[in-house]
Each structure stands twice: as C-alpha cells, then as structure tokens.
PDB file of C-alpha atoms in Angstrom:
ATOM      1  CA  UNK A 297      38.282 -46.309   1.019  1.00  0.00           C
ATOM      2  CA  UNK A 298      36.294 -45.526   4.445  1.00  0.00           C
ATOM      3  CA  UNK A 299      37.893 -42.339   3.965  1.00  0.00           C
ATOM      4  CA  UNK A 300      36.119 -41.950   1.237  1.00  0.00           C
ATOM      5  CA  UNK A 301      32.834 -43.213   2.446  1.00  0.00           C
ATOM      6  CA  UNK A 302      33.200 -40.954   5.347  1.00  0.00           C
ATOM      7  CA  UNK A 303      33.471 -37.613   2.803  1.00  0.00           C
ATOM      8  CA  UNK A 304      30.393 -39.200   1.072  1.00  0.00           C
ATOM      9  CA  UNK A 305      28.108 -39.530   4.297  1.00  0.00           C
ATOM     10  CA  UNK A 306      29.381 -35.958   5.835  1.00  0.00           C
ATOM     11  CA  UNK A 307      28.327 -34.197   1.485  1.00  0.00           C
ATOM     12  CA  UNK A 308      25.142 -36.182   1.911  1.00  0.00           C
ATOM     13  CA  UNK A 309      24.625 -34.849   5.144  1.00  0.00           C
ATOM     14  CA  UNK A 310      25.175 -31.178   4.254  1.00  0.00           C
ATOM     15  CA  UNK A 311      23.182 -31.552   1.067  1.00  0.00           C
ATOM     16  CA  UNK A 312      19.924 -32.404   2.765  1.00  0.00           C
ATOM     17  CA  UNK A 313      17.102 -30.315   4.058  1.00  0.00           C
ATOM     18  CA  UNK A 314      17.595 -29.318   7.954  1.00  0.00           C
ATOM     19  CA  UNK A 315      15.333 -31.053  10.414  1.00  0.00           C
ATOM     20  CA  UNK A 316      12.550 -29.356  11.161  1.00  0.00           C
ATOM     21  CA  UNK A 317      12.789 -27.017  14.159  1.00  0.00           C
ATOM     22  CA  UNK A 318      10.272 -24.657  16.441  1.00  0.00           C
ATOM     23  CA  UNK A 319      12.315 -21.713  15.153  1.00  0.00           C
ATOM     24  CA  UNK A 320      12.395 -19.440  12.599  1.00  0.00           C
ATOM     25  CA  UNK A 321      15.849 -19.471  12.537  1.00  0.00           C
ATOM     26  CA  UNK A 322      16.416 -22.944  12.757  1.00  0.00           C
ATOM     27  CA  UNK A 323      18.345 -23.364   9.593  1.00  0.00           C
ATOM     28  CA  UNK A 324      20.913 -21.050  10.942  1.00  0.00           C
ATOM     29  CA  UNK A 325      21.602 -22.987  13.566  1.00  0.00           C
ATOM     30  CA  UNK A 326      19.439 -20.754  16.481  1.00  0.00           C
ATOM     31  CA  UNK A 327      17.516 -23.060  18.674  1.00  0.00           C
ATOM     32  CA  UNK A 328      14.052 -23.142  18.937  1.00  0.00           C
ATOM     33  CA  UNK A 329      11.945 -22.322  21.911  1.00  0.00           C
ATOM     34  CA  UNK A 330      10.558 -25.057  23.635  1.00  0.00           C
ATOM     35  CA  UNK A 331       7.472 -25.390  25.422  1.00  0.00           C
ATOM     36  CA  UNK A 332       6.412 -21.640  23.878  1.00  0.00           C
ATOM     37  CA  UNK A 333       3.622 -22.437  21.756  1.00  0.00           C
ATOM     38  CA  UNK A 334       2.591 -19.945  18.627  1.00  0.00           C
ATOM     39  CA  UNK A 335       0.293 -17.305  19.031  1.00  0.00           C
ATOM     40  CA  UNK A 336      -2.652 -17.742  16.364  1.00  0.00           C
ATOM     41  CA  UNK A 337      -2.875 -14.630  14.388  1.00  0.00           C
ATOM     42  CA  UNK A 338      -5.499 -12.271  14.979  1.00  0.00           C
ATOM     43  CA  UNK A 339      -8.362 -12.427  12.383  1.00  0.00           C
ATOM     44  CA  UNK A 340      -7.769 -10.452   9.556  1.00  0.00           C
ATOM     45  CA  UNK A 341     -10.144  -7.061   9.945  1.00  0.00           C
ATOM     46  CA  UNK A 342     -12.659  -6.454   6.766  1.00  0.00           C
ATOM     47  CA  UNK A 343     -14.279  -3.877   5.510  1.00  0.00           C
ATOM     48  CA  UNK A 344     -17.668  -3.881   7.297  1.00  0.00           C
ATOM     49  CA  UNK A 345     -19.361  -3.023   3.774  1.00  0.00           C
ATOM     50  CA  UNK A 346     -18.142  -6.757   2.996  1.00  0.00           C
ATOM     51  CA  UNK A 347     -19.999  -8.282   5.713  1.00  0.00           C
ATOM     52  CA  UNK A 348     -23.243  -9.364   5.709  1.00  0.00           C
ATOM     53  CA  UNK A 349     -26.380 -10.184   7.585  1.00  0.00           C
ATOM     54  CA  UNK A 350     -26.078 -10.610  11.115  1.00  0.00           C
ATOM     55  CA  UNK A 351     -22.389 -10.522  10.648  1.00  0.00           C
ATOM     56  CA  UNK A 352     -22.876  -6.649   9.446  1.00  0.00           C
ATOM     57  CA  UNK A 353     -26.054  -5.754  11.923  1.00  0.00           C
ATOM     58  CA  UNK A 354     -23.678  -6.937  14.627  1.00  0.00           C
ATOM     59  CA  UNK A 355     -20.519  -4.968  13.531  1.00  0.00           C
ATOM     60  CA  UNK A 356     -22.632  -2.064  12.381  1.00  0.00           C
ATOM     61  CA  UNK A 357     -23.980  -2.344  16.438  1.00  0.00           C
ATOM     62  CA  UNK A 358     -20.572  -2.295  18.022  1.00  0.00           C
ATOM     63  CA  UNK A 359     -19.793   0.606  15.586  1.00  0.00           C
ATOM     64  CA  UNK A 360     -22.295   2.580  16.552  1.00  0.00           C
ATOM     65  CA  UNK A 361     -21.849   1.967  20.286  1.00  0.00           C
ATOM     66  CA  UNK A 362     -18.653   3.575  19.572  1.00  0.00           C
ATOM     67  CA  UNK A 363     -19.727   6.505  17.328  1.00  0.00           C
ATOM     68  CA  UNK A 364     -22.774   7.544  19.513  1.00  0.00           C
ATOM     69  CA  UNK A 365     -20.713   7.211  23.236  1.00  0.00           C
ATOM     70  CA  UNK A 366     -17.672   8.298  22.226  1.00  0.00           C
ATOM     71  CA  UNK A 367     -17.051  10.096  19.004  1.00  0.00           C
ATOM     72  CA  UNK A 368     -19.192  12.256  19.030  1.00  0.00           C
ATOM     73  CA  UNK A 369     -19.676  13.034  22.299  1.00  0.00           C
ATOM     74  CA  UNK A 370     -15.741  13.696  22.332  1.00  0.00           C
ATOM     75  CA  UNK A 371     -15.177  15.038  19.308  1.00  0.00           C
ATOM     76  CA  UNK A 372     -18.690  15.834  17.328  1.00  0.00           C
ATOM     77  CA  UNK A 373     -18.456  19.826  17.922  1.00  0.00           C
ATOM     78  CA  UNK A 374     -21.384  21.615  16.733  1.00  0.00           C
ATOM     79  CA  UNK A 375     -23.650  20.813  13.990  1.00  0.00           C
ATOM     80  CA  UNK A 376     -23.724  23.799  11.458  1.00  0.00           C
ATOM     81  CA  UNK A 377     -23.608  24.333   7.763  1.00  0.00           C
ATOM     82  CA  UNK A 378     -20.118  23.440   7.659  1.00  0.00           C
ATOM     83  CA  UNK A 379     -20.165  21.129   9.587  1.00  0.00           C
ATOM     84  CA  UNK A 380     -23.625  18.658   9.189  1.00  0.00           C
ATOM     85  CA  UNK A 381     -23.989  15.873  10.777  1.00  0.00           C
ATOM     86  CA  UNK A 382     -26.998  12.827  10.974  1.00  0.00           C
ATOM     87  CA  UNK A 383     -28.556  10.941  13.218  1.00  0.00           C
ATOM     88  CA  UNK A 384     -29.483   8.316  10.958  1.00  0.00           C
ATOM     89  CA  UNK A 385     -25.747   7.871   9.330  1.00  0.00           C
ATOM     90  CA  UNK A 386     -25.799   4.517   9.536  1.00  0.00           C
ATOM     91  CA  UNK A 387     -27.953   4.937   6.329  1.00  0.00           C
ATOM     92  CA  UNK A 388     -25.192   6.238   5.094  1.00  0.00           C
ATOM     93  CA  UNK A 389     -22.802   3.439   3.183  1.00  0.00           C
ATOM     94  CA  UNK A 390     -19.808   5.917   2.543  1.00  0.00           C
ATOM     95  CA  UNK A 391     -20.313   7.565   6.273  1.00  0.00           C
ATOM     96  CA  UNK A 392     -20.342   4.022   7.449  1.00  0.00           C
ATOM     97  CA  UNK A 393     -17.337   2.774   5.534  1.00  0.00           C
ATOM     98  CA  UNK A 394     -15.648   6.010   6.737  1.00  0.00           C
ATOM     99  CA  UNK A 395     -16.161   5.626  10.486  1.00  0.00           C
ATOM    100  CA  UNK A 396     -15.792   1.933  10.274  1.00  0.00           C
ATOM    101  CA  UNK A 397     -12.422   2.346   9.267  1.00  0.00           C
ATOM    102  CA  UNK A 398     -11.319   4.845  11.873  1.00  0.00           C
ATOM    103  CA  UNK A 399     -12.947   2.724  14.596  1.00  0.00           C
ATOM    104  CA  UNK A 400     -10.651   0.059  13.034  1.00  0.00           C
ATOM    105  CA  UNK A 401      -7.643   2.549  13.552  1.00  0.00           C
ATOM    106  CA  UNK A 402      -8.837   3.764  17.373  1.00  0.00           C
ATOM    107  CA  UNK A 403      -8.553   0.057  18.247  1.00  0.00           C
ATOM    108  CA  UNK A 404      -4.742  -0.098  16.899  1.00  0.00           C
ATOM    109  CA  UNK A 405      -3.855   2.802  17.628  1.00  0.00           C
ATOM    110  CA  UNK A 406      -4.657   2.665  21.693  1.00  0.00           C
ATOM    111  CA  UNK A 407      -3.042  -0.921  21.865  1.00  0.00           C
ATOM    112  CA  UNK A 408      -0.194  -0.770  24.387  1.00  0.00           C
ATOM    113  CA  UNK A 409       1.791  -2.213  21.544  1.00  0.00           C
ATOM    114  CA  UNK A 410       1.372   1.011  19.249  1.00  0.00           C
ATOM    115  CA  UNK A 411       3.501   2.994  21.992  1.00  0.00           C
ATOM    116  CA  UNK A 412       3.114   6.163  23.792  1.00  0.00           C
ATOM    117  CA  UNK A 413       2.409   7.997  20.778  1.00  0.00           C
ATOM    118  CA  UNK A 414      -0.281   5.747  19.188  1.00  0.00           C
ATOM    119  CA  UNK A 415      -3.250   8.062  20.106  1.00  0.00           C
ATOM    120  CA  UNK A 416      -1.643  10.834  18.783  1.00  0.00           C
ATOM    121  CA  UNK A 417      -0.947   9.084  15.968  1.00  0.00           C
ATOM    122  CA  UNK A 418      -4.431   8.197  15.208  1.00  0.00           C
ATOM    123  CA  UNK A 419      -5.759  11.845  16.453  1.00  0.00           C
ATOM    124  CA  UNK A 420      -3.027  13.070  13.656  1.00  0.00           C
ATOM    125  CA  UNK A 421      -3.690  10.607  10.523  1.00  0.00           C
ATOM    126  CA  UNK A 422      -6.772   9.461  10.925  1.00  0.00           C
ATOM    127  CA  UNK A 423      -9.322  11.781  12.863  1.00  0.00           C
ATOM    128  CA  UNK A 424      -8.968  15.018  11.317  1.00  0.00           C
ATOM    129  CA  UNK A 425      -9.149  13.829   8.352  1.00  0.00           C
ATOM    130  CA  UNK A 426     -12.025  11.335   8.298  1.00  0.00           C
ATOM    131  CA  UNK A 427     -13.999  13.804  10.638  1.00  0.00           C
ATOM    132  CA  UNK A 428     -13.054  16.481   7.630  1.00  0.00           C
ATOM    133  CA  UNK A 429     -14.439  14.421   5.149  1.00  0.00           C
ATOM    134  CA  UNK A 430     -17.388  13.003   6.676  1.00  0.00           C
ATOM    135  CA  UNK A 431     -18.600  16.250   8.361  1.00  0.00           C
ATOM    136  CA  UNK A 432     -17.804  18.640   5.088  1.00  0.00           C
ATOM    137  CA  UNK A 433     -19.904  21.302   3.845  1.00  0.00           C
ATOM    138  CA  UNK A 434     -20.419  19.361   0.501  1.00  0.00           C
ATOM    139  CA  UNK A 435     -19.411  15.771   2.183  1.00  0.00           C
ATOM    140  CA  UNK A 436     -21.862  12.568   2.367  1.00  0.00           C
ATOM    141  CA  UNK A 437     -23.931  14.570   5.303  1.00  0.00           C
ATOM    142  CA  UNK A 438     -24.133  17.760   3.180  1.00  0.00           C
ATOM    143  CA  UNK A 439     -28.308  17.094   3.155  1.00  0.00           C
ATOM    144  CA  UNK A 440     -28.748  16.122   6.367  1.00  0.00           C
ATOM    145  CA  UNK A 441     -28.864  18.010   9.851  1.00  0.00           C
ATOM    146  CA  UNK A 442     -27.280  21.419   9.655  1.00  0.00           C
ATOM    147  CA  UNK A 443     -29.102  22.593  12.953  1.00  0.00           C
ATOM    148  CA  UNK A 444     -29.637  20.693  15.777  1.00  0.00           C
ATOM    149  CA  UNK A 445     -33.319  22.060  16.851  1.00  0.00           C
ATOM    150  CA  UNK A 446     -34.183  20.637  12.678  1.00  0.00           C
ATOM    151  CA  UNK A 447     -33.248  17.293  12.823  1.00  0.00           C
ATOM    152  CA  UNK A 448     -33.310  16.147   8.874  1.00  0.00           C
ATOM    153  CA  UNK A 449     -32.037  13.166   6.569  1.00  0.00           C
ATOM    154  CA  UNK A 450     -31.797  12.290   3.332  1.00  0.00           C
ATOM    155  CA  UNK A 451     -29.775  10.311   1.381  1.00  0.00           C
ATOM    156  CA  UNK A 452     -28.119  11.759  -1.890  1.00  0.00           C
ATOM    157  CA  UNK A 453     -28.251   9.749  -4.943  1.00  0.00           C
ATOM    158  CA  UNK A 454     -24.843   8.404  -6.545  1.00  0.00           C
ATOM    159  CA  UNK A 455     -23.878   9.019 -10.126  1.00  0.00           C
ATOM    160  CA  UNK A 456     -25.352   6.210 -12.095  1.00  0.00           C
ATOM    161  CA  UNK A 457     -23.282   3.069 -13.324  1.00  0.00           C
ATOM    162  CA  UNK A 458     -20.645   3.116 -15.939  1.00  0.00           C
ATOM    163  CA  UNK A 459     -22.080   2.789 -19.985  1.00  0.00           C
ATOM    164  CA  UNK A 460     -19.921  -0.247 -19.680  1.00  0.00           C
ATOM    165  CA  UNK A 461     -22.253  -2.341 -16.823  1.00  0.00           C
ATOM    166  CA  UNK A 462     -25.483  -0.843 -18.270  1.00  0.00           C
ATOM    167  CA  UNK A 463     -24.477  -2.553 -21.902  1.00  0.00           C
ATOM    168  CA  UNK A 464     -23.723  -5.624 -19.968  1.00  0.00           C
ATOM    169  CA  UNK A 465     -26.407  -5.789 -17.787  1.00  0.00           C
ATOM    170  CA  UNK A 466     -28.631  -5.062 -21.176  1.00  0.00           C
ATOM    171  CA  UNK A 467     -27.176  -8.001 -22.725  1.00  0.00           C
ATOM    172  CA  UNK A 468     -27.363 -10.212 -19.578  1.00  0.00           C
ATOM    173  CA  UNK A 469     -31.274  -9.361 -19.692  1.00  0.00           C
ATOM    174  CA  UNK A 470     -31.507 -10.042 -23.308  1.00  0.00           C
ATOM    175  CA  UNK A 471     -30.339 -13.774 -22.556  1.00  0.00           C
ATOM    176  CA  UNK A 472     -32.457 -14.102 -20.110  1.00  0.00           C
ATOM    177  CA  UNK A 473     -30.921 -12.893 -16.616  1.00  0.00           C
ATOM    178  CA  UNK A 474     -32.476 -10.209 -15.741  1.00  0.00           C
ATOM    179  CA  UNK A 475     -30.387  -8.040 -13.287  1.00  0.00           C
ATOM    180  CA  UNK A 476     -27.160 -10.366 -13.496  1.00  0.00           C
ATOM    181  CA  UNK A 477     -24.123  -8.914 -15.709  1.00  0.00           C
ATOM    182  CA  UNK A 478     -21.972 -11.039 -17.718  1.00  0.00           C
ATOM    183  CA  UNK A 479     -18.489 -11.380 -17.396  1.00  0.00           C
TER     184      UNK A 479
END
C-alpha cells in the first residue's frame, strides 16, 4: 500500500508544470543564471512616416543630421540629369521614407554585433540601391536640382486615390462627414 502511494506522489509529480526558473531552458533541466538580470529589448524601430509631431520633427532632425554630414558628403557624387538631387528633400515623403530606412540600416549594419562585414553589407543591399532609386533620372527628385549653380524644387503630384475611396469618401460626405471615409 505505501508502495503504492509512493508511485502515486512520484506520477503526480511528473505530471505537473515545472517550477518556474530564470532559464529558457529550464524545463530541460539547464539551470538558470543567477544574479544576470534580462536585457529589456530595444524599442521596436518605426517607420518615421508613422510618427508624428514632435516625435517626427525630432526624428526627421536626427535624419537629416545624418543625410546632410554624412551621406552626402560621402557618397552624394555630382548632381546632374541623371542623377538630381534636392535640398529641400525633406519635402519629399517617399525621399524621406527612403533615406529613413537606410539610416535605419547604417545604424545595424555598423553595430559591432553585425560583424566585420556589416558595412559592406549595408554598402551592398542597401546603398546602391536606395541611392539608385532616390537619385534616378525619373525618381522622386526627377524635378528638382539637376545643376548645382540652379538650385530648384518642386514636388510632383501623386496619381489620385483609388475610384474605390473617392465613392466612399462621397458617401461619407453625403451622411454628413465631410472628409472621413466609411469603413
């Protein structure tokens, strides 16, 4: 009979959830590591055309510390035809979005943690081809300065919204809200 009580205790045992341990691993029996407290993760990077008011102005500031000292001193080349460029791009909400995003790559990719290669990494798969874009003949800049003694700007229009959001935004003013769509 204790024998049996004994079998009951040690199935009981086995059955229940581990206690709770500073590892990951805990449940396979690692130990944990005591006294090493968890790193908070880093916050999560967004889109700076998410961001708004001084949240943006001050993001948009930092970026543009970084465009005007360093990327294009480094790497803006000369400003031709095929290759325009503008002073005033931060008008620009694709240009921005653009070199937001490869700013957000520079500062990965020259962590110690990306390696030895991480630069050329980001050189390879993320400057050429952003700078490509940004700086094309018919890119985002295409109206703006294509000769540096005729400094110029202007912003091209987009292609007007979808038939789909103009009916809804007609029926949202019908009932009474202007500007708002339904959905």
């Amino acid at each position: 009979m204790d024998q049996s009580a004994e079998q009951a205790r040690q199935l009981d045992s086995l059955a229940s959830a581990p206690p709770p341990t500073d590892s990951p691993f805990g449940a396979f029996g690692f130990p944990g590591f005591a006294g090493v407290a968890p790193q908070p993760a880093p916050p999560e990077p967004r889109p700076i055309l998410e961001l708004e008011g001084e949240e943006y102005e001050d993001e948009l500031d930092a970026l543009s510390d970084w465009v005007d000292d360093f990327l294009v001193r480094v790497y803006g080349a000369e400003v031709t035809t095929a290759a325009p460029w503008c002073e005033q791009w931060q008008e620009h909400a694709d240009v921005v979005a653009w070199l937001h995003a490869l700013w957000l790559a520079y500062q990965q990719h020259k962590d110690p943690e990306a390696g030895l290669s991480g630069l050329f990494v980001w050189h390879r798969d993320f400057l050429t081809h952003a700078m490509a874009t940004v700086r094309a003949a018919s890119g985002p800049l295409s109206a703006c300065m294509t000769d540096p003694d005729r400094p110029a700007h202007r912003l091209l229009p987009g292609p007007p919204p979808s038939s789909r959001t103009t009916a809804e935004t007609a029926e949202s003013e019908e009932n009474g809200e202007p500007g708002q769509a339904t959905g």
